[in-house]
Short mmCIF file of C-alpha atoms and ligand atoms in Angstrom, two decimals:
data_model
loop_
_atom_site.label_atom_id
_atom_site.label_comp_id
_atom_site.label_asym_id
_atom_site.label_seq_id
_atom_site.Cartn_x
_atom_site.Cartn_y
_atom_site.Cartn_z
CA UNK A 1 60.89 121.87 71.70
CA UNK A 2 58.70 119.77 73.86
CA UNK A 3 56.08 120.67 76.39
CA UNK A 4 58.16 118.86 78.87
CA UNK A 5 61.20 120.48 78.01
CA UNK A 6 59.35 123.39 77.99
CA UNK A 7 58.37 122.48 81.82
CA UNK A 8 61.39 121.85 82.95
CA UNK A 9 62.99 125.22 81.87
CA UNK A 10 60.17 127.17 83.30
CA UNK A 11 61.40 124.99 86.82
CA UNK A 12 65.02 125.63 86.07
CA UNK A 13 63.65 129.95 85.59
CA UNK A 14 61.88 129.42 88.73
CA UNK A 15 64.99 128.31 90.67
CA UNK A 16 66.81 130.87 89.05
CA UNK A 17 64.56 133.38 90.42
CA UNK A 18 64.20 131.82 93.74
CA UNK A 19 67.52 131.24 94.54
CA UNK A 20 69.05 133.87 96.92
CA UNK A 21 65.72 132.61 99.10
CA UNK A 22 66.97 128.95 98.47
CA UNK A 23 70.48 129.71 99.88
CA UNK A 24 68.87 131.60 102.97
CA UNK A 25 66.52 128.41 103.92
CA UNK A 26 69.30 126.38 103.37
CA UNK A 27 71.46 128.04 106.11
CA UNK A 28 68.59 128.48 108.15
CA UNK A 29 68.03 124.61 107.89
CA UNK A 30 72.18 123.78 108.79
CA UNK A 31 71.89 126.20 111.58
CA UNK A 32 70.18 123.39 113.83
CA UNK A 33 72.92 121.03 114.55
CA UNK A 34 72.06 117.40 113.95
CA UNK A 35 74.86 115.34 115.97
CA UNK A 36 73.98 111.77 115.78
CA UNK A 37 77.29 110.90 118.10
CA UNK A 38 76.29 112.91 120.63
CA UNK A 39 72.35 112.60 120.35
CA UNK A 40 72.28 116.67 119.85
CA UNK A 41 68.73 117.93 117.55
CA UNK A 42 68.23 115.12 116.46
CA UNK A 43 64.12 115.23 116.82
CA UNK A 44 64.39 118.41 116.52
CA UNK A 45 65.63 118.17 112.83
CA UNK A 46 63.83 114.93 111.96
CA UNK A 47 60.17 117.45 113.04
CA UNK A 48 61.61 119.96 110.93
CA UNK A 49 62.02 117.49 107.78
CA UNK A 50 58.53 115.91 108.48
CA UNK A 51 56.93 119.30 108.42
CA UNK A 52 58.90 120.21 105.09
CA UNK A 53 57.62 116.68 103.14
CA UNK A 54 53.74 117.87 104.76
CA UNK A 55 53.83 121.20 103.66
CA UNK A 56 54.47 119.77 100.08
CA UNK A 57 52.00 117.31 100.19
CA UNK A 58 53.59 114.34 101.11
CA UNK A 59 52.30 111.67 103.97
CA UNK A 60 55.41 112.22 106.27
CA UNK A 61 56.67 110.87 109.47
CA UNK A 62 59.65 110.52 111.75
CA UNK A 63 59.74 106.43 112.30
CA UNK A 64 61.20 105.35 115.32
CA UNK A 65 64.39 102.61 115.25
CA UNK A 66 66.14 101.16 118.29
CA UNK A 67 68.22 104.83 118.44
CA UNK A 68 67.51 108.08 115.96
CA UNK A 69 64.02 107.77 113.83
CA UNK A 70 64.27 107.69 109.97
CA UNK A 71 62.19 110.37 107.95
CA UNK A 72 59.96 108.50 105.79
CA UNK A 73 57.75 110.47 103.24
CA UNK A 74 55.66 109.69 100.22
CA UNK A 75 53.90 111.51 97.36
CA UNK A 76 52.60 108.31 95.30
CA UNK A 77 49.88 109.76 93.24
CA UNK A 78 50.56 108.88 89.66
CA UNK A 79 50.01 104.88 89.47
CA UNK A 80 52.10 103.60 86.23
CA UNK A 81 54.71 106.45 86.50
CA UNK A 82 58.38 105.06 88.30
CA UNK A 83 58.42 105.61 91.80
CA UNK A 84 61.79 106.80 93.06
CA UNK A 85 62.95 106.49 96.53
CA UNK A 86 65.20 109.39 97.54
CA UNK A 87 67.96 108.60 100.21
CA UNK A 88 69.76 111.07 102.41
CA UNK A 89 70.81 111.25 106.21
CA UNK A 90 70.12 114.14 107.85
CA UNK A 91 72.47 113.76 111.21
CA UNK A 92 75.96 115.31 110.83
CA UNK A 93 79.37 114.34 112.06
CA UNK A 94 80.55 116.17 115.75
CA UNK A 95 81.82 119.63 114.78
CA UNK A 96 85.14 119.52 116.78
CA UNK A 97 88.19 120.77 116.78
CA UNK A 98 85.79 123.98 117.73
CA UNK A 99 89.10 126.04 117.06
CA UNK A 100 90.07 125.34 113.53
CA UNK A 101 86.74 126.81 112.27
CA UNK A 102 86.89 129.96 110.48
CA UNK A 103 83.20 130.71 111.22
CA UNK A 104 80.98 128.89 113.85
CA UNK A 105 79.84 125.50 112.42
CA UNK A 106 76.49 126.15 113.40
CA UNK A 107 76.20 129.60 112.42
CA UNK A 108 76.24 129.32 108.48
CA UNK A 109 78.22 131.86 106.55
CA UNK A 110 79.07 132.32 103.14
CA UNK A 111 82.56 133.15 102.01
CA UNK A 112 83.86 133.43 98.35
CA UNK A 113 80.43 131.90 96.47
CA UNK A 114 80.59 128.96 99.47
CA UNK A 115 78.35 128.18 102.57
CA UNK A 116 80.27 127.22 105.03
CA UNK A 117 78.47 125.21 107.66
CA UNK A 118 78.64 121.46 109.33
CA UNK A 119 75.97 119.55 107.49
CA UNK A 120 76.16 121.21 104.30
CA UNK A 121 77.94 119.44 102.07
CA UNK A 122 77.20 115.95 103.81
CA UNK A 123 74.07 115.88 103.76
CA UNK A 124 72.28 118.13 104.78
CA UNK A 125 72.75 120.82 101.84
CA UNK A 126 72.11 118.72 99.48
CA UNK A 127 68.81 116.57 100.75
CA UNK A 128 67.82 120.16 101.22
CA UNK A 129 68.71 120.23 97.41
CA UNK A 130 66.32 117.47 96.43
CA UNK A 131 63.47 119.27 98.94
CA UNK A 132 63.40 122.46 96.93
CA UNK A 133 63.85 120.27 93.51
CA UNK A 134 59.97 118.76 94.65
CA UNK A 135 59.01 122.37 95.72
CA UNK A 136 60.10 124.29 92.59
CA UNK A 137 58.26 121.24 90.37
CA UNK A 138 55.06 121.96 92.61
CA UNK A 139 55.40 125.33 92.42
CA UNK A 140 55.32 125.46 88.65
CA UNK A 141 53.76 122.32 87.55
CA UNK A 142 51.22 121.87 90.46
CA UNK A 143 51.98 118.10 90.57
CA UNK A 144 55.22 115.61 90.72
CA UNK A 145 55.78 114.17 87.67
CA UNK A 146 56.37 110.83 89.35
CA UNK A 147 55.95 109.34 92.70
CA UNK A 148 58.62 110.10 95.38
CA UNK A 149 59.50 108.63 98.73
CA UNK A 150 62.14 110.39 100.67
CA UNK A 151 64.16 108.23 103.03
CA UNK A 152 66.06 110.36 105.64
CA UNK A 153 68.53 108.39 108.30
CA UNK A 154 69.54 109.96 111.42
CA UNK A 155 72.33 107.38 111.74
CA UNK A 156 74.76 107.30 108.78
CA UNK A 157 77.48 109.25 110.71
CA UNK A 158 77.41 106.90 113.60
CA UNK A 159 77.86 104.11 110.63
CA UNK A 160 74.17 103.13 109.84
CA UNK A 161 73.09 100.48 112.34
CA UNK A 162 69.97 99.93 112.12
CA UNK A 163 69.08 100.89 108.29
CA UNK A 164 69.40 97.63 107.21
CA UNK A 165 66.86 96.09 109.52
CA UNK A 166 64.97 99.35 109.60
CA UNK A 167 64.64 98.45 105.78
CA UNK A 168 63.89 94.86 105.52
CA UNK A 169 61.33 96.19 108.43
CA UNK A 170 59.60 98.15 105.82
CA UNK A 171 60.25 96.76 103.26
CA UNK A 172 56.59 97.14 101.42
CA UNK A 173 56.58 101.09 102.41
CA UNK A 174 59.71 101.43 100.31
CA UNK A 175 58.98 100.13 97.17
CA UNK A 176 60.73 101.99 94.35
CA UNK A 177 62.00 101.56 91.10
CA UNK A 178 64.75 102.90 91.62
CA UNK A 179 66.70 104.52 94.72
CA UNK A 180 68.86 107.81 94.35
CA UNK A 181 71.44 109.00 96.99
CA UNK A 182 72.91 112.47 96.41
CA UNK A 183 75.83 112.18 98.77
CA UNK A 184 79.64 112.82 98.44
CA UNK A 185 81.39 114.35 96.01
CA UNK A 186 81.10 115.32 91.93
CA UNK A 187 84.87 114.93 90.70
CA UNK A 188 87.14 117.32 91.49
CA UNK A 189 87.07 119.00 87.97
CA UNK A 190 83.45 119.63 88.83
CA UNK A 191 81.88 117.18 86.40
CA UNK A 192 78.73 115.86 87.69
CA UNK A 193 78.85 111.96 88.25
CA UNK A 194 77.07 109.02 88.56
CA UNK A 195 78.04 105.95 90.81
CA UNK A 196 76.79 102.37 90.71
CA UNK A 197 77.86 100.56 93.37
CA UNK A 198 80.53 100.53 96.65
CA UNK A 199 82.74 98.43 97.62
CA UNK A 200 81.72 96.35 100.78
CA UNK A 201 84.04 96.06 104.42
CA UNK A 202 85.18 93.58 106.61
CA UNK A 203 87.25 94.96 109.92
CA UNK A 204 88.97 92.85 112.37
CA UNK A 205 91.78 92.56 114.85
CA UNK A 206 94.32 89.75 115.77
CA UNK A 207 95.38 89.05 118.89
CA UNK A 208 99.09 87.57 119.80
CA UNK A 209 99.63 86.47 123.61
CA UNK A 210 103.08 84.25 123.59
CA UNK A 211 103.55 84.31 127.25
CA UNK A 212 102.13 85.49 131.07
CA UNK A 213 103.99 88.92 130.91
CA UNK A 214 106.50 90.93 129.07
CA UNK A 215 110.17 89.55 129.67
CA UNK A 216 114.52 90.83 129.37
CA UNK A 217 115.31 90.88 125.61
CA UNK A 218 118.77 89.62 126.94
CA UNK A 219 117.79 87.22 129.83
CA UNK A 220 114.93 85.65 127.72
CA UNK A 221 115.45 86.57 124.20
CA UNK A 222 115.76 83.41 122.08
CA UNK A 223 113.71 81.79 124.60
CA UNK A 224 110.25 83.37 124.66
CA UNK A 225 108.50 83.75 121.78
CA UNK A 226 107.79 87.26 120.66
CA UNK A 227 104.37 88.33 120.13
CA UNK A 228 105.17 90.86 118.04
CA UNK A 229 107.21 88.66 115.87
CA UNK A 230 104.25 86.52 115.24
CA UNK A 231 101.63 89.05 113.97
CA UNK A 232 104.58 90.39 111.84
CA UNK A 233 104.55 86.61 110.11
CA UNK A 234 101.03 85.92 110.13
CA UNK A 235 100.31 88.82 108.19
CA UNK A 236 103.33 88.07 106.08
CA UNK A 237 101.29 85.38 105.03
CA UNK A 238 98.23 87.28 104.31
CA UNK A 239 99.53 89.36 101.33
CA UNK A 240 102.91 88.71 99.28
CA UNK A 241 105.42 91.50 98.26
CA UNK A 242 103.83 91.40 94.80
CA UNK A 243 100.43 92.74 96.22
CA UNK A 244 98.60 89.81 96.23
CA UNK A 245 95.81 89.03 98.87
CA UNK A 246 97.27 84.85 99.67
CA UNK A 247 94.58 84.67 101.98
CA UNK A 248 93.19 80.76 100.95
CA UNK A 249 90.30 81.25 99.00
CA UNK A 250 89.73 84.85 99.89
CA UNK A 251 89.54 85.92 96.00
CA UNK A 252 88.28 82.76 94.02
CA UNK A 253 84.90 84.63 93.66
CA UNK A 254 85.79 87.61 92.91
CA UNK A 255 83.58 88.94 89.75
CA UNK A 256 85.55 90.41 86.66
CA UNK A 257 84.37 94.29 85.25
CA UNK A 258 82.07 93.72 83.05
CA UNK A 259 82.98 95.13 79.20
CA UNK A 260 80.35 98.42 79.83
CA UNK A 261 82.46 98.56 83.26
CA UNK A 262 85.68 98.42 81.39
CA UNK A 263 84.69 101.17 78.89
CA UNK A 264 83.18 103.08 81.93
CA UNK A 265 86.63 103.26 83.46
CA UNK A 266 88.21 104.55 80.51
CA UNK A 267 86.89 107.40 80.07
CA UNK A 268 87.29 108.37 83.83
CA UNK A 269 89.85 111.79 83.69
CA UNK A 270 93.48 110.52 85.55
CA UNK A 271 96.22 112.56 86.57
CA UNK A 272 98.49 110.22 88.18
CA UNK A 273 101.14 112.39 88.80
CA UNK A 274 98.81 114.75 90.49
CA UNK A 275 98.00 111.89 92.83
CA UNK A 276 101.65 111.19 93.91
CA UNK A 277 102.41 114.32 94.41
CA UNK A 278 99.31 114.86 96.22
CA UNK A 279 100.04 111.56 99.04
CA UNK A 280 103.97 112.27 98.33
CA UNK A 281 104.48 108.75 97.05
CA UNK A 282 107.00 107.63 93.93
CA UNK A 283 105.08 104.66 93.03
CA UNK A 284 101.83 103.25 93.45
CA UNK A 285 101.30 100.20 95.70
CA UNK A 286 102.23 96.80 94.54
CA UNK A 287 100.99 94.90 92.03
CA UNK A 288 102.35 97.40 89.93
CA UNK A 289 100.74 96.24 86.63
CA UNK A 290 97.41 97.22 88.10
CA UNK A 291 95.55 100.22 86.58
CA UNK A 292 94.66 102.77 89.11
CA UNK A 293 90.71 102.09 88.78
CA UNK A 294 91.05 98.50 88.65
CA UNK A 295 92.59 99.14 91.85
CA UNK A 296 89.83 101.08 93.76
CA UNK A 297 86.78 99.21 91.82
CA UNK A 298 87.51 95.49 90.88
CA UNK A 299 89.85 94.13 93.64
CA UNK A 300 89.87 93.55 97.08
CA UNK A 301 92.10 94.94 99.67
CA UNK A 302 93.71 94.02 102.44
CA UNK A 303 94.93 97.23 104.97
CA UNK A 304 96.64 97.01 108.11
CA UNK A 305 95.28 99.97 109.94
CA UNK A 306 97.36 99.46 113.48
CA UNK A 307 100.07 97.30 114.66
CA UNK A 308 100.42 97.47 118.45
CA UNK A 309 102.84 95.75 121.21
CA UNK A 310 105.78 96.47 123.25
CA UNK A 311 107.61 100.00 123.61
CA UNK A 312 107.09 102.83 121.36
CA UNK A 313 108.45 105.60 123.92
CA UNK A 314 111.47 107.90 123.74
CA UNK A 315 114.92 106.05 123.86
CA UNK A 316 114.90 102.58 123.84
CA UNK A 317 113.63 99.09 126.28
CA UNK A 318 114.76 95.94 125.96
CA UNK A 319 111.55 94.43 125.82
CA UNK A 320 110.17 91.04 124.61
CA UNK A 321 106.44 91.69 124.31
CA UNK A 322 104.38 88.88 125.00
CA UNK A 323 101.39 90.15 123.31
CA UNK A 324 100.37 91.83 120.07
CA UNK A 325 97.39 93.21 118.42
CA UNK A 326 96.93 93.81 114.28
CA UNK A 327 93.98 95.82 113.17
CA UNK A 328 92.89 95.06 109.73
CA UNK A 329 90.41 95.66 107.09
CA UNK A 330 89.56 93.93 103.47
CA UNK A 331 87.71 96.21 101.30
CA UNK A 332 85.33 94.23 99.57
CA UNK A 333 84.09 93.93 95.72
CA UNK A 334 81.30 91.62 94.12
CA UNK A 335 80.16 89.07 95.20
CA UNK A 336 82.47 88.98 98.75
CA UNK A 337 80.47 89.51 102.02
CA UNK A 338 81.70 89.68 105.25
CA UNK A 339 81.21 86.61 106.50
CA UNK A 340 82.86 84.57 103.41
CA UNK A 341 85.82 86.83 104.22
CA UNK A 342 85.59 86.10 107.85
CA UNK A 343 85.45 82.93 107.20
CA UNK A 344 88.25 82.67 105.29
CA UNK A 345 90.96 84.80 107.29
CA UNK A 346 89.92 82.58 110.38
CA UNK A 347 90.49 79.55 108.49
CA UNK A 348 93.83 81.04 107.10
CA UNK A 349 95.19 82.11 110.74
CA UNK A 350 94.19 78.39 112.16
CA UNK A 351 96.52 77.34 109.76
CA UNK A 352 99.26 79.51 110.15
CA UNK A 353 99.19 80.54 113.72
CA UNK A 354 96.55 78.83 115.29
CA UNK A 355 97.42 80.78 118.83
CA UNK A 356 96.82 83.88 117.55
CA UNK A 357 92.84 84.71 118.58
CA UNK A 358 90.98 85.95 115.44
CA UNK A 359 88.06 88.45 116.21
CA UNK A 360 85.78 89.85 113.49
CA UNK A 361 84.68 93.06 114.36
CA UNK A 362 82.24 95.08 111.65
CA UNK A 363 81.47 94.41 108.09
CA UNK A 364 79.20 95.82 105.23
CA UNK A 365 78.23 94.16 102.18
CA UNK A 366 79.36 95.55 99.12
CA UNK A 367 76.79 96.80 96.57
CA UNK A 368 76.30 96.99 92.74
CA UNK A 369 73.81 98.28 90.23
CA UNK A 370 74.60 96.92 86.99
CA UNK A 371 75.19 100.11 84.53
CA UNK A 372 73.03 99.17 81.60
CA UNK A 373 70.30 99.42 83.86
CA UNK A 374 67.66 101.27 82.21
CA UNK A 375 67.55 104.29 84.57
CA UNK A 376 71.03 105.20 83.85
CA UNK A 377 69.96 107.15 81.07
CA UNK A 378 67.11 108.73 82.56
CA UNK A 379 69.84 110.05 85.04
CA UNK A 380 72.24 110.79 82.55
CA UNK A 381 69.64 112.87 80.35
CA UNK A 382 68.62 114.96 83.55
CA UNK A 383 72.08 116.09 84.60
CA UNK A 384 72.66 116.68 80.73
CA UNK A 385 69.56 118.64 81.18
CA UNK A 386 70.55 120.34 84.33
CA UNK A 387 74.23 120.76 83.85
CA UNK A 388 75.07 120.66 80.44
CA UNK A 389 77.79 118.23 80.58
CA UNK A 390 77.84 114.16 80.14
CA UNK A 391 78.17 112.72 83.84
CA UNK A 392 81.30 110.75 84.51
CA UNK A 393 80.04 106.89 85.27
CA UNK A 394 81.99 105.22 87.97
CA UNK A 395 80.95 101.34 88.10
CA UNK A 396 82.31 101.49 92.04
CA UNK A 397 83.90 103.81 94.27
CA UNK A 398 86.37 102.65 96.73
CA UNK A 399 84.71 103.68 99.50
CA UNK A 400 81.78 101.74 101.41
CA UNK A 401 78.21 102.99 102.10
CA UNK A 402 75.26 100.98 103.17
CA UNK A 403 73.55 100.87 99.53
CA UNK A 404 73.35 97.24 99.81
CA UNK A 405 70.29 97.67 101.79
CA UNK A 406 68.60 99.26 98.65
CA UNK A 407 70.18 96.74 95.75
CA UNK A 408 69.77 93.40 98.06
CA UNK A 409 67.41 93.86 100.67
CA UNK A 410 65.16 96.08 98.91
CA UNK A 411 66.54 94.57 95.28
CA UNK A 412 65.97 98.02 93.98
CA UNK A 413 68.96 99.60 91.38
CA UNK A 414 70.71 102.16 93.25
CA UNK A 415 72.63 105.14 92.03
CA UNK A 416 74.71 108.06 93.36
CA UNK A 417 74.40 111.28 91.92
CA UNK A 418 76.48 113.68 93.98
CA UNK A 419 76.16 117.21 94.39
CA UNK A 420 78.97 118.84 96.49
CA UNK A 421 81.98 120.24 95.61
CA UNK A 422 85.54 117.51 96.19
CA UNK A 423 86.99 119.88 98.79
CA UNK A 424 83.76 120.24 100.81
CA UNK A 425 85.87 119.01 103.92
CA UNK A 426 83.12 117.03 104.98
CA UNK A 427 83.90 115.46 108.49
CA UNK A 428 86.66 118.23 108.73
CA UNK A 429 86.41 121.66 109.89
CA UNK A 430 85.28 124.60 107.70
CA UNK A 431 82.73 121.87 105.61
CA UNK A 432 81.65 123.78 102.84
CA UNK A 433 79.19 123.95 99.85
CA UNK A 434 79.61 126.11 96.47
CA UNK A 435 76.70 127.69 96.05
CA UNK A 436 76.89 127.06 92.49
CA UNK A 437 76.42 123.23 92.77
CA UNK A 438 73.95 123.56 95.25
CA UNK A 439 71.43 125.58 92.98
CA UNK A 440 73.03 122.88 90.04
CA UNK A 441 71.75 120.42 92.25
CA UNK A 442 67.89 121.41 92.92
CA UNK A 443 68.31 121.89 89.33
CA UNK A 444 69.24 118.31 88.89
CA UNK A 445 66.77 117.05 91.21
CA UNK A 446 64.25 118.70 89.59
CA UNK A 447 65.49 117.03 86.08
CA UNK A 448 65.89 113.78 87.58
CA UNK A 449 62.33 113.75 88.64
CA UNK A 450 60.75 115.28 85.15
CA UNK A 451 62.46 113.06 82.78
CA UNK A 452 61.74 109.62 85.43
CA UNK A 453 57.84 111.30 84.72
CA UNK A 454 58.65 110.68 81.03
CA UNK A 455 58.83 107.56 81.49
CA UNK A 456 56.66 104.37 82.56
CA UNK A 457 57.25 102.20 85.59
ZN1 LIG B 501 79.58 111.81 106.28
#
């Protein structure tokens, strides 16, 4: 046995020891609500985070953007040791519907080895996780094993405007080797996992007017053209029956999974049937020769979200709508950005119905760390360390977060190491953390950051 491995035990003993405190700090820390939507605590928590990186020895403050300040502290005292950069947001999403809560969202409690609370799971609980990973270290080493900045947004609920200029702001104060998010979910066996990269987003709405006002289905139909009508064959030609994306150009650059991607994938646990039972569906979506990651990693999509014109009431009208309006997203995978995509949908509706008004609306780049980066292992070696299990490696989820900021703006690898449980019902009433995975988590942290201290920058 090592001396480090030695270390890192007597950390994991220490959190052991410490952890009925943990869990009580923890709820005392969720009990301050932290509602970016509705500008509630905010400072309040951001003074309560600085205080916690000061007390620990880090230079910490609370740096204003054009809306809530980002948390930015640093502990850089080892020069030739990797520096991580630690991301986490510490707003929450609004609490409502009040009246589906079993316990007050704001007044943690713990039921059946959980803590239920808004903010726990996502993110609060477990940046909180990573806080008393740096505290047990200090508490039994007396020193980081590595240099740490902790990056704390008070915006990712509200969708994370301004990190990406906040971050090519400062972009010399957050130099890393390597950033680390612990955010979302492990899988829903419980396996710890680690996730390279999102896929990116592109949102935006069409807009069919075909005539001054709505008209008599029998006195003008056949004679106006519906707006409803169009949209429907507009996006007819967007994607075929077979599933394809026939968008012009939209999927010429699209990169293929790499073979460590490939491999990745297929060892990722599956229960299909699980999953149609679960969304009450007898087939998956067309194409169907697509496997199920392939789906959610390596392809775009293309989603009609909302399809709106005429009469939806009770009984029926014999309407003609004159205007329509489709809103749409394309889920985007390496190398796509938002405004190729853009560009191409606009140039595909000018051919096919140049009256319909195209209007981008959002977008977010998608982002990817390739997986034989280095620091893979170091991650995989601490949550073997902390957890005693292999980690699950997802090349992509099919979701989209802002990590491009880290891998393009910052050009820093980026992973995701999760620590909440899959039914945490984050952004849902009666949000909860297992207290299990949150001790597994300081645990982890505390791993993460003694093996990157084995290492050299
Ligand atoms: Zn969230």
């Amino acid at each position: 046995m090592t001396a480090d491995q030695t270390a890192l035990e007597r950390v994991f003993a220490h959190i052991e020891a410490n952890s009925s405190s943990f869990i009580d700090r923890v709820m005392d820390y969720v009990r301050h609500p932290s509602i970016s939507a509705q500008n509630v605590g905010i400072a309040e928590v951001a003074a309560i985070l600085v205080d916690i990186l000061k007390g620990m020895g880090f230079e910490a403050e609370a740096i204003p953007t054009r809306n809530h300040p980002m948390v930015l502290g640093r502990r850089e005292k080892h020069p030739g040791k990797p520096t991580v950069l630690l991301y986490g947001h510490y707003d929450v999403q609004p609490p409502e519907p009040l009246d589906l809560w079993l316990s007050p969202p704001f007044e943690p409690t713990i039921r059946d080895g959980r803590i239920y609370a808004r903010g726990i799971g996502d993110n609060k609980g477990q940046h909180f996780a990573q806080l008393l990973a740096i505290e047990s270290i200090l508490a039994v080493m007396g020193d980081l094993p590595c240099n740490v900045l902790f990056l704390l947004e008070g915006e990712e609920e509200i969708g994370s405007p301004h990190i990406a200029e906040f971050v090519r702001e400062h972009a010399d104060e957050l130099k890393a080797d390597l950033v680390v998010t612990s955010d979302g979910p492990l899988h829903e066996s419980g396996m710890p996992i680690i996730t390279f990269g999102v896929r990116g987003v592109a949102s935006f709405e069409l807009r069919a007017k075909t005539a001054r006002r709505d008209a008599h289905s029998g006195n003008f139909g056949g004679v106006m053209p519906n707006a409803i009508w169009k949209l429907v064959h507009l996006l007819g030609t967007m994607k075929n029956e077979g599933g394809e994306i026939t968008i012009e150009g939209l999927n010429d650059p699209v990169i293929p999974p790499t073979n460590m991607e490939r491999e990745a994938v297929s060892r990722l646990p599956l229960d299909l049937d699980a999953i149609k039972a679960d969304l009450g569906i007898s087939q998956l979506d067309a194409p169907q020769d697509r496997a199920y990651f392939d789906r959610l990693m390596f392809h775009p999509t293309l989603t009609i979200n909302g399809l709106h014109g005429g009469y939806g009431g009770p009984g029926s009208k014999t309407v003609l709508p004159c205007e329509a309006f489709a809103k749409c997203d394309i889920r985007l995978v390496e190398p796509l950005t938002p405004e190729y995509v853009f560009d191409r949908v606009r140039a595909h509706v000018e051919r096919h119905a140049p009256d319909v008004e195209f209007v981008p609306l959002n977008g977010m780049l998608p982002s990817k760390t390739p997986m034989d980066n280095p620091f893979a292992d170091v991650i995989r070696e601490a949550i073997v360390a902390a957890r005693g299990v292999e980690p699950l490696l997802y090349p992509t989820v099919g979701g989209s977060l802002p990590d491009y900021v880290f891998t393009k703006i910052l050009k820093t690898p980026a992973f995701v190491v999760p620590y909440a449980n899959a039914d945490e019902a984050n952004h849902a009433p009666n949000e909860n953390l297992e207290i299990d995975l949150f001790i597994a988590g300081i645990k982890t942290g505390a791993a993460l950051l003694t093996k990157l201290g084995e290492g050299t920058a």
